CSV table of C-alpha atoms in Angstrom, one decimal:
chain,number,residue,atom,x,y,z
A,568,ASP,CA,-0.1,0.1,0.0
A,569,GLY,CA,2.9,2.4,-0.3
A,570,GLY,CA,3.1,5.2,-2.8
A,571,ILE,CA,0.4,7.3,-1.9
A,572,THR,CA,-1.1,7.8,1.7
A,573,GLN,CA,-3.9,9.8,3.1
A,574,SER,CA,-4.4,10.7,6.8
A,575,PRO,CA,-6.3,10.4,8.8
A,576,LYS,CA,-8.5,7.3,7.8
A,577,TYR,CA,-11.4,8.7,9.6
A,578,LEU,CA,-12.2,12.2,10.7
A,579,PHE,CA,-15.1,13.7,12.7
A,580,ARG,CA,-15.8,17.3,12.8
A,581,LYS,CA,-18.4,19.7,14.2
A,582,GLU,CA,-20.5,21.6,11.7
A,583,GLY,CA,-19.0,25.1,11.1
A,584,GLN,CA,-15.3,24.0,11.5
A,585,ASN,CA,-12.7,23.8,8.5
A,586,VAL,CA,-10.8,20.6,8.3
A,587,THR,CA,-7.8,19.8,6.2
A,588,LEU,CA,-7.2,16.2,4.7
A,589,SER,CA,-3.6,15.3,4.0
A,590,CYS,CA,-2.4,13.6,0.7
A,591,GLU,CA,1.2,12.6,0.1
A,592,GLN,CA,2.9,10.5,-2.7
A,593,ASN,CA,6.4,9.3,-3.4
A,594,LEU,CA,5.8,8.3,-6.8
A,595,ASN,CA,7.3,11.4,-8.3
A,596,HIS,CA,4.0,12.1,-10.1
A,597,ASP,CA,3.3,15.4,-11.5
A,598,ALA,CA,-0.7,15.3,-11.4
A,599,MET,CA,-2.7,14.9,-8.3
A,600,TYR,CA,-6.3,14.6,-7.7
A,601,TRP,CA,-9.1,15.0,-5.2
A,602,TYR,CA,-12.3,13.0,-5.5
A,603,ARG,CA,-15.5,12.8,-3.4
A,604,GLN,CA,-17.5,9.6,-3.2
A,605,ASP,CA,-20.8,9.4,-1.8
A,606,PRO,CA,-22.7,6.0,-1.0
A,607,GLY,CA,-23.7,4.4,-4.1
A,608,GLN,CA,-22.2,7.1,-6.4
A,609,GLY,CA,-19.2,7.3,-8.6
A,610,LEU,CA,-16.2,9.8,-8.0
A,611,ARG,CA,-16.6,13.2,-8.6
A,612,LEU,CA,-13.6,15.4,-9.1
A,613,ILE,CA,-13.1,18.3,-6.6
A,614,TYR,CA,-9.8,19.7,-7.8
A,615,TYR,CA,-6.6,18.5,-9.6
A,616,SER,CA,-3.3,19.8,-10.1
A,617,GLN,CA,-0.9,19.1,-12.9
A,618,ILE,CA,2.1,20.9,-11.7
A,619,VAL,CA,3.3,22.5,-8.5
A,620,ASN,CA,1.9,25.8,-7.6
A,621,ASP,CA,-1.0,25.5,-10.1
A,622,PHE,CA,-4.5,23.6,-9.6
A,623,GLN,CA,-7.8,23.7,-11.4
A,624,LYS,CA,-11.4,23.4,-10.1
A,625,GLY,CA,-13.2,20.2,-10.9
A,626,ASP,CA,-16.7,19.5,-11.2
A,627,ILE,CA,-17.7,20.1,-7.4
A,628,ALA,CA,-15.1,22.6,-6.0
A,629,GLU,CA,-17.4,24.9,-4.2
A,630,GLY,CA,-16.7,24.8,-0.5
A,631,TYR,CA,-13.2,23.2,-0.8
A,632,SER,CA,-9.9,24.6,-1.4
A,633,VAL,CA,-6.3,23.1,-1.9
A,634,SER,CA,-2.8,24.0,-2.3
A,635,ARG,CA,0.1,22.5,-4.2
A,636,GLU,CA,3.3,23.9,-2.7
A,637,LYS,CA,5.3,20.7,-3.0
A,638,LYS,CA,5.2,18.0,-5.8
A,639,GLU,CA,4.6,15.3,-3.1
A,640,SER,CA,1.8,17.0,-1.2
A,641,PHE,CA,-1.7,18.1,-2.2
A,642,PRO,CA,-3.9,18.8,1.0
A,643,LEU,CA,-7.7,19.4,0.6
A,644,THR,CA,-9.3,21.8,3.0
A,645,VAL,CA,-13.1,21.2,3.5
A,646,THR,CA,-14.5,24.6,4.4
A,647,SER,CA,-17.7,25.7,6.4
A,648,ALA,CA,-19.1,26.7,3.2
A,649,GLN,CA,-19.4,23.2,1.9
A,650,LYS,CA,-23.0,22.3,2.4
A,651,ASN,CA,-22.8,18.3,2.6
A,652,PRO,CA,-19.3,17.6,3.7
A,653,THR,CA,-19.8,14.1,5.1
A,654,ALA,CA,-18.4,11.7,2.4
A,655,PHE,CA,-15.4,9.4,1.4
A,656,TYR,CA,-12.4,11.4,0.1
A,657,LEU,CA,-10.2,9.9,-2.3
A,658,CYS,CA,-6.7,11.5,-3.3
A,659,ALA,CA,-5.0,10.0,-6.7
A,660,SER,CA,-1.8,10.9,-8.5
A,661,ALA,CA,-0.7,10.0,-12.0
A,662,ASP,CA,2.3,10.4,-14.3
A,663,TRP,CA,0.2,12.6,-16.7
A,664,GLY,CA,2.6,12.9,-19.2
A,665,THR,CA,3.4,9.4,-20.1
A,666,ALA,CA,1.3,6.7,-18.4
A,667,TYR,CA,-2.2,8.2,-17.4
A,668,GLU,CA,-2.8,5.5,-14.9
A,669,GLN,CA,-4.1,6.9,-11.6
A,670,TYR,CA,-3.0,5.5,-8.2
A,671,PHE,CA,-5.4,6.2,-5.3
A,672,GLY,CA,-4.7,6.7,-1.7
A,673,PRO,CA,-6.8,4.7,1.0
A,674,GLY,CA,-9.2,7.4,1.6
A,675,THR,CA,-10.5,9.5,4.4
A,676,ARG,CA,-13.8,9.1,5.5
A,677,LEU,CA,-15.1,12.5,6.9
A,678,THR,CA,-18.1,12.8,9.1
A,679,VAL,CA,-19.5,16.2,10.1
A,680,THR,CA,-22.2,16.5,12.6
B,847,GLY,CA,-16.0,18.2,-21.6
B,848,GLU,CA,-16.2,14.5,-21.6
B,849,ASN,CA,-19.3,12.5,-20.6
B,850,VAL,CA,-18.9,8.9,-19.4
B,851,GLU,CA,-22.1,6.6,-19.0
B,852,GLN,CA,-21.9,3.2,-17.4
B,853,HIS,CA,-24.4,0.5,-17.5
B,854,PRO,CA,-25.8,-1.6,-15.8
B,855,SER,CA,-25.6,-0.1,-12.2
B,856,THR,CA,-26.0,-3.3,-10.7
B,857,LEU,CA,-25.3,-6.8,-12.0
B,858,SER,CA,-25.7,-10.4,-10.4
B,859,VAL,CA,-24.4,-13.5,-12.1
B,860,GLN,CA,-24.0,-17.0,-10.9
B,861,GLU,CA,-20.2,-18.2,-10.3
B,862,GLY,CA,-18.8,-19.4,-13.4
B,863,ASP,CA,-20.8,-17.1,-15.7
B,864,SER,CA,-19.5,-14.3,-17.6
B,865,ALA,CA,-20.1,-10.5,-16.8
B,866,VAL,CA,-20.2,-7.7,-19.3
B,867,ILE,CA,-20.2,-4.0,-18.2
B,868,LYS,CA,-20.4,-1.1,-20.8
B,869,CYS,CA,-19.4,2.4,-21.1
B,870,THR,CA,-20.0,5.0,-23.4
B,871,TYR,CA,-18.0,8.4,-23.9
B,872,SER,CA,-18.4,11.8,-25.9
B,873,ASP,CA,-15.1,13.2,-26.4
B,874,SER,CA,-13.5,11.8,-29.5
B,875,ALA,CA,-10.1,13.1,-28.3
B,876,SER,CA,-10.1,10.6,-25.3
B,877,ASN,CA,-7.5,8.1,-25.7
B,878,TYR,CA,-7.1,6.2,-22.6
B,879,PHE,CA,-9.8,4.1,-21.0
B,880,PRO,CA,-9.0,2.4,-17.6
B,881,TRP,CA,-11.2,0.2,-15.4
B,882,TYR,CA,-11.1,0.1,-11.8
B,883,LYS,CA,-12.3,-2.3,-9.1
B,884,GLN,CA,-13.3,-0.9,-5.7
B,885,GLU,CA,-14.2,-3.4,-2.8
B,886,LEU,CA,-16.3,-1.9,0.1
B,887,GLY,CA,-14.5,0.6,2.0
B,888,LYS,CA,-11.3,0.3,-0.1
B,889,ARG,CA,-9.6,2.4,-2.8
B,890,PRO,CA,-10.1,1.9,-6.4
B,891,GLN,CA,-7.6,-0.3,-8.0
B,892,LEU,CA,-6.7,-0.6,-11.7
B,893,ILE,CA,-7.6,-3.9,-13.2
B,894,ILE,CA,-7.2,-3.4,-16.8
B,895,ASP,CA,-6.7,-0.3,-19.3
B,896,ILE,CA,-6.9,0.1,-22.9
B,897,ARG,CA,-5.4,2.8,-25.4
B,898,SER,CA,-7.3,4.2,-28.4
B,899,ASN,CA,-4.6,2.4,-30.7
B,900,VAL,CA,-6.0,-0.9,-30.0
B,901,GLY,CA,-9.3,-2.7,-30.0
B,902,GLU,CA,-8.9,-5.3,-27.4
B,903,LYS,CA,-7.0,-6.3,-24.5
B,904,LYS,CA,-7.0,-9.3,-22.2
B,905,ASP,CA,-5.5,-10.2,-19.1
B,906,GLN,CA,-6.5,-13.9,-17.9
B,907,ARG,CA,-10.2,-13.8,-17.0
B,908,ILE,CA,-10.6,-10.1,-17.8
B,909,ALA,CA,-10.8,-8.4,-21.0
B,910,VAL,CA,-11.6,-4.9,-22.4
B,911,THR,CA,-12.8,-4.0,-25.8
B,912,LEU,CA,-12.8,-0.7,-27.5
B,913,ASN,CA,-14.9,0.7,-30.3
B,914,LYS,CA,-13.5,4.2,-31.2
B,915,THR,CA,-16.4,4.7,-34.0
B,916,ALA,CA,-19.1,4.2,-31.7
B,917,LYS,CA,-17.5,5.7,-28.5
B,918,HIS,CA,-18.0,2.8,-26.4
B,919,PHE,CA,-16.0,0.3,-24.5
B,920,SER,CA,-16.7,-2.8,-22.5
B,921,LEU,CA,-15.3,-4.8,-19.6
B,922,HIS,CA,-15.6,-8.7,-19.9
B,923,ILE,CA,-15.1,-11.0,-16.9
B,924,THR,CA,-15.4,-14.9,-17.7
B,925,GLU,CA,-15.5,-17.7,-15.3
B,926,THR,CA,-16.6,-15.3,-12.5
B,927,GLN,CA,-15.8,-15.8,-8.8
B,928,PRO,CA,-17.2,-14.6,-5.6
B,929,GLU,CA,-14.0,-12.4,-5.0
B,930,ASP,CA,-14.9,-10.7,-8.2
B,931,SER,CA,-17.8,-9.1,-6.4
B,932,ALA,CA,-17.1,-5.3,-6.0
B,933,VAL,CA,-17.9,-2.0,-7.7
B,934,TYR,CA,-16.4,-1.5,-11.1
B,935,PHE,CA,-15.8,2.0,-12.5
B,936,CYS,CA,-14.7,2.9,-16.3
B,937,ALA,CA,-13.2,6.2,-16.8
B,938,ALA,CA,-12.0,8.1,-19.9
B,939,ASN,CA,-9.3,11.0,-20.2
B,940,GLY,CA,-10.0,14.4,-21.3
B,941,ASN,CA,-8.2,17.2,-19.6
B,942,GLN,CA,-9.0,15.5,-16.6
B,943,PHE,CA,-10.3,11.9,-15.7
B,944,TYR,CA,-14.0,11.3,-15.9
B,945,PHE,CA,-15.6,8.4,-14.3
B,946,GLY,CA,-18.7,6.4,-14.9
B,947,THR,CA,-21.0,5.9,-12.2
B,948,GLY,CA,-20.1,2.5,-11.3
B,949,THR,CA,-21.5,-1.1,-11.5
B,950,SER,CA,-22.1,-3.1,-8.4
B,951,LEU,CA,-21.2,-6.7,-9.3
B,952,THR,CA,-22.3,-9.7,-7.2
B,953,VAL,CA,-21.3,-13.1,-7.9
B,954,ILE,CA,-23.5,-15.9,-6.4
B,955,PRO,CA,-21.8,-18.9,-5.3
């Protein structure tokens, strides 16, 4: 299970609090992604970054923010503006220039009450 | 942007039978089509992929076919086993990855 890690595995927060999810990779991949997965649904893209210090919004970016200060790290902040933050969050990385294959982290299950 | 549709959403087969999952895509520029398997509570894992310069790829009991003209690709699992039970996602690349909504496959012993 090495290569891309997410922490913590489970996270509980009170409504109105911001929370940051960690994603780290040692695969030397340029591209990194954040997805949200709700029960019985597919993967919806929140943000992605193809190079350090640059990132783009995905389909559901509202209420989320990211940074990409280092190639290895792509943290996601779930802000209090996100209306339904409870979900399973998956981070992924890819060698976009050549292989395309996405490697996923183990995920963080966020529960906001 | 790209739009990926996946069918069926649920599929039950008897152990030993074959399972087929189909996806369509809209962007003719897409050239990479992976399939992921996700077990309950786990991360999606790549099981097979195909690029637009080939029409079929096989890996033991799993195969993927691609029809670029019709813009659809399919996953075929033969001789299904209970451990094949999982959710399967197709995807296509555009300026980002676009995933289908998933197929929950149940293999009945």
